[in-house]
Structures are given as C-alpha cells and as structure tokens.
Amino acid sequence: LQWLQVPYSSGIMRFLWKITEPVLAPIRQVLPPLMGLDLSPIVAFFLLRLLSGAVLTLIAWVF
C-alpha cells in the first residue's frame, strides 16, 4: 500500500496495519528497503508459503 495515498486514519488502513505489522516488522528489521522498495511483504509471502507447505507435508505424513 506504499503507492496508494490512503490516509492511515481510515478504519481499513488501521485494520490492515494491525494484522500485517506483527509479521512484517521483524522482516523489515533484517531486510532493509532496496532502492526505496519495501520487500518485506514478498518475503513474508514466501515464508508463509514454505510454512504452509511444511505443515501440509507433515499432516500428509502423519495421516
């Protein structure tokens, strides 16, 4: 949402910030912006995909 000019005081922005910031903040601490671009959502997406794949594999292995 960096490119959109949505006021952070709006309800939807506060909601999105509250649910995404706990995931993105630790990644931002490790990965600095690249030429002004925040790559933390992309990294978070890939990490969540890896985690979901691992959980599904574990579930398939158990059952």
JSON list of C-alpha atoms in Angstrom, two decimals:
[
{"chain": "A", "resi": 1, "resn": "LEU", "atom": "CA", "xyz": [0.00, 0.00, 0.00]},
{"chain": "A", "resi": 2, "resn": "GLN", "atom": "CA", "xyz": [3.01, 2.26, -0.28]},
{"chain": "A", "resi": 3, "resn": "TRP", "atom": "CA", "xyz": [1.98, 3.56, -3.68]},
{"chain": "A", "resi": 4, "resn": "LEU", "atom": "CA", "xyz": [-1.60, 4.35, -2.70]},
{"chain": "A", "resi": 5, "resn": "GLN", "atom": "CA", "xyz": [-2.42, 7.59, -0.95]},
{"chain": "A", "resi": 6, "resn": "VAL", "atom": "CA", "xyz": [-4.86, 6.20, 1.59]},
{"chain": "A", "resi": 7, "resn": "PRO", "atom": "CA", "xyz": [-4.93, 8.05, 4.92]},
{"chain": "A", "resi": 8, "resn": "TYR", "atom": "CA", "xyz": [-3.70, 5.90, 7.80]},
{"chain": "A", "resi": 9, "resn": "SER", "atom": "CA", "xyz": [-6.53, 7.24, 9.93]},
{"chain": "A", "resi": 10, "resn": "SER", "atom": "CA", "xyz": [-9.12, 5.31, 7.91]},
{"chain": "A", "resi": 11, "resn": "GLY", "atom": "CA", "xyz": [-10.56, 2.21, 9.55]},
{"chain": "A", "resi": 12, "resn": "ILE", "atom": "CA", "xyz": [-9.47, -0.24, 6.88]},
{"chain": "A", "resi": 13, "resn": "MET", "atom": "CA", "xyz": [-5.88, 1.02, 6.99]},
{"chain": "A", "resi": 14, "resn": "ARG", "atom": "CA", "xyz": [-5.72, 0.68, 10.77]},
{"chain": "A", "resi": 15, "resn": "PHE", "atom": "CA", "xyz": [-7.10, -2.86, 10.47]},
{"chain": "A", "resi": 16, "resn": "LEU", "atom": "CA", "xyz": [-4.60, -3.84, 7.76]},
{"chain": "A", "resi": 17, "resn": "TRP", "atom": "CA", "xyz": [-1.74, -2.31, 9.72]},
{"chain": "A", "resi": 18, "resn": "LYS", "atom": "CA", "xyz": [-2.69, -4.19, 12.90]},
{"chain": "A", "resi": 19, "resn": "ILE", "atom": "CA", "xyz": [-2.85, -7.59, 11.21]},
{"chain": "A", "resi": 20, "resn": "THR", "atom": "CA", "xyz": [0.21, -7.26, 8.97]},
{"chain": "A", "resi": 21, "resn": "GLU", "atom": "CA", "xyz": [2.68, -5.33, 11.10]},
{"chain": "A", "resi": 22, "resn": "PRO", "atom": "CA", "xyz": [3.42, -8.19, 13.56]},
{"chain": "A", "resi": 23, "resn": "VAL", "atom": "CA", "xyz": [4.54, -10.31, 10.59]},
{"chain": "A", "resi": 24, "resn": "LEU", "atom": "CA", "xyz": [6.28, -7.62, 8.55]},
{"chain": "A", "resi": 25, "resn": "ALA", "atom": "CA", "xyz": [8.11, -5.69, 11.29]},
{"chain": "A", "resi": 26, "resn": "PRO", "atom": "CA", "xyz": [10.66, -8.44, 12.12]},
{"chain": "A", "resi": 27, "resn": "ILE", "atom": "CA", "xyz": [11.40, -8.91, 8.43]},
{"chain": "A", "resi": 28, "resn": "ARG", "atom": "CA", "xyz": [11.91, -5.16, 8.00]},
{"chain": "A", "resi": 29, "resn": "GLN", "atom": "CA", "xyz": [14.46, -5.22, 10.83]},
{"chain": "A", "resi": 30, "resn": "VAL", "atom": "CA", "xyz": [16.54, -7.80, 8.96]},
{"chain": "A", "resi": 31, "resn": "LEU", "atom": "CA", "xyz": [15.90, -6.71, 5.36]},
{"chain": "A", "resi": 32, "resn": "PRO", "atom": "CA", "xyz": [16.39, -3.01, 4.60]},
{"chain": "A", "resi": 33, "resn": "PRO", "atom": "CA", "xyz": [14.46, -1.36, 1.75]},
{"chain": "A", "resi": 34, "resn": "LEU", "atom": "CA", "xyz": [16.00, -1.92, -1.67]},
{"chain": "A", "resi": 35, "resn": "MET", "atom": "CA", "xyz": [16.08, 1.36, -3.62]},
{"chain": "A", "resi": 36, "resn": "GLY", "atom": "CA", "xyz": [13.15, 2.61, -1.54]},
{"chain": "A", "resi": 37, "resn": "LEU", "atom": "CA", "xyz": [11.08, -0.54, -2.07]},
{"chain": "A", "resi": 38, "resn": "ASP", "atom": "CA", "xyz": [9.87, -2.49, 0.96]},
{"chain": "A", "resi": 39, "resn": "LEU", "atom": "CA", "xyz": [10.38, -6.17, 0.13]},
{"chain": "A", "resi": 40, "resn": "SER", "atom": "CA", "xyz": [9.07, -7.48, 3.45]},
{"chain": "A", "resi": 41, "resn": "PRO", "atom": "CA", "xyz": [5.59, -8.42, 2.08]},
{"chain": "A", "resi": 42, "resn": "ILE", "atom": "CA", "xyz": [7.20, -10.53, -0.65]},
{"chain": "A", "resi": 43, "resn": "VAL", "atom": "CA", "xyz": [9.49, -12.25, 1.84]},
{"chain": "A", "resi": 44, "resn": "ALA", "atom": "CA", "xyz": [6.57, -12.82, 4.22]},
{"chain": "A", "resi": 45, "resn": "PHE", "atom": "CA", "xyz": [4.53, -14.34, 1.40]},
{"chain": "A", "resi": 46, "resn": "PHE", "atom": "CA", "xyz": [7.29, -16.83, 0.54]},
{"chain": "A", "resi": 47, "resn": "LEU", "atom": "CA", "xyz": [7.87, -17.68, 4.20]},
{"chain": "A", "resi": 48, "resn": "LEU", "atom": "CA", "xyz": [4.16, -18.33, 4.72]},
{"chain": "A", "resi": 49, "resn": "ARG", "atom": "CA", "xyz": [4.08, -20.50, 1.58]},
{"chain": "A", "resi": 50, "resn": "LEU", "atom": "CA", "xyz": [7.03, -22.53, 2.88]},
{"chain": "A", "resi": 51, "resn": "LEU", "atom": "CA", "xyz": [5.41, -22.88, 6.28]},
{"chain": "A", "resi": 52, "resn": "SER", "atom": "CA", "xyz": [2.07, -23.96, 4.82]},
{"chain": "A", "resi": 53, "resn": "GLY", "atom": "CA", "xyz": [3.81, -26.49, 2.57]},
{"chain": "A", "resi": 54, "resn": "ALA", "atom": "CA", "xyz": [5.70, -27.90, 5.54]},
{"chain": "A", "resi": 55, "resn": "VAL", "atom": "CA", "xyz": [2.52, -28.18, 7.61]},
{"chain": "A", "resi": 56, "resn": "LEU", "atom": "CA", "xyz": [0.64, -29.88, 4.77]},
{"chain": "A", "resi": 57, "resn": "THR", "atom": "CA", "xyz": [3.52, -32.32, 4.26]},
{"chain": "A", "resi": 58, "resn": "LEU", "atom": "CA", "xyz": [3.58, -33.09, 7.96]},
{"chain": "A", "resi": 59, "resn": "ILE", "atom": "CA", "xyz": [-0.18, -33.65, 8.03]},
{"chain": "A", "resi": 60, "resn": "ALA", "atom": "CA", "xyz": [0.02, -35.93, 4.97]},
{"chain": "A", "resi": 61, "resn": "TRP", "atom": "CA", "xyz": [2.88, -37.85, 6.55]},
{"chain": "A", "resi": 62, "resn": "VAL", "atom": "CA", "xyz": [1.01, -38.34, 9.85]},
{"chain": "A", "resi": 63, "resn": "PHE", "atom": "CA", "xyz": [-2.24, -39.45, 8.23]}
]
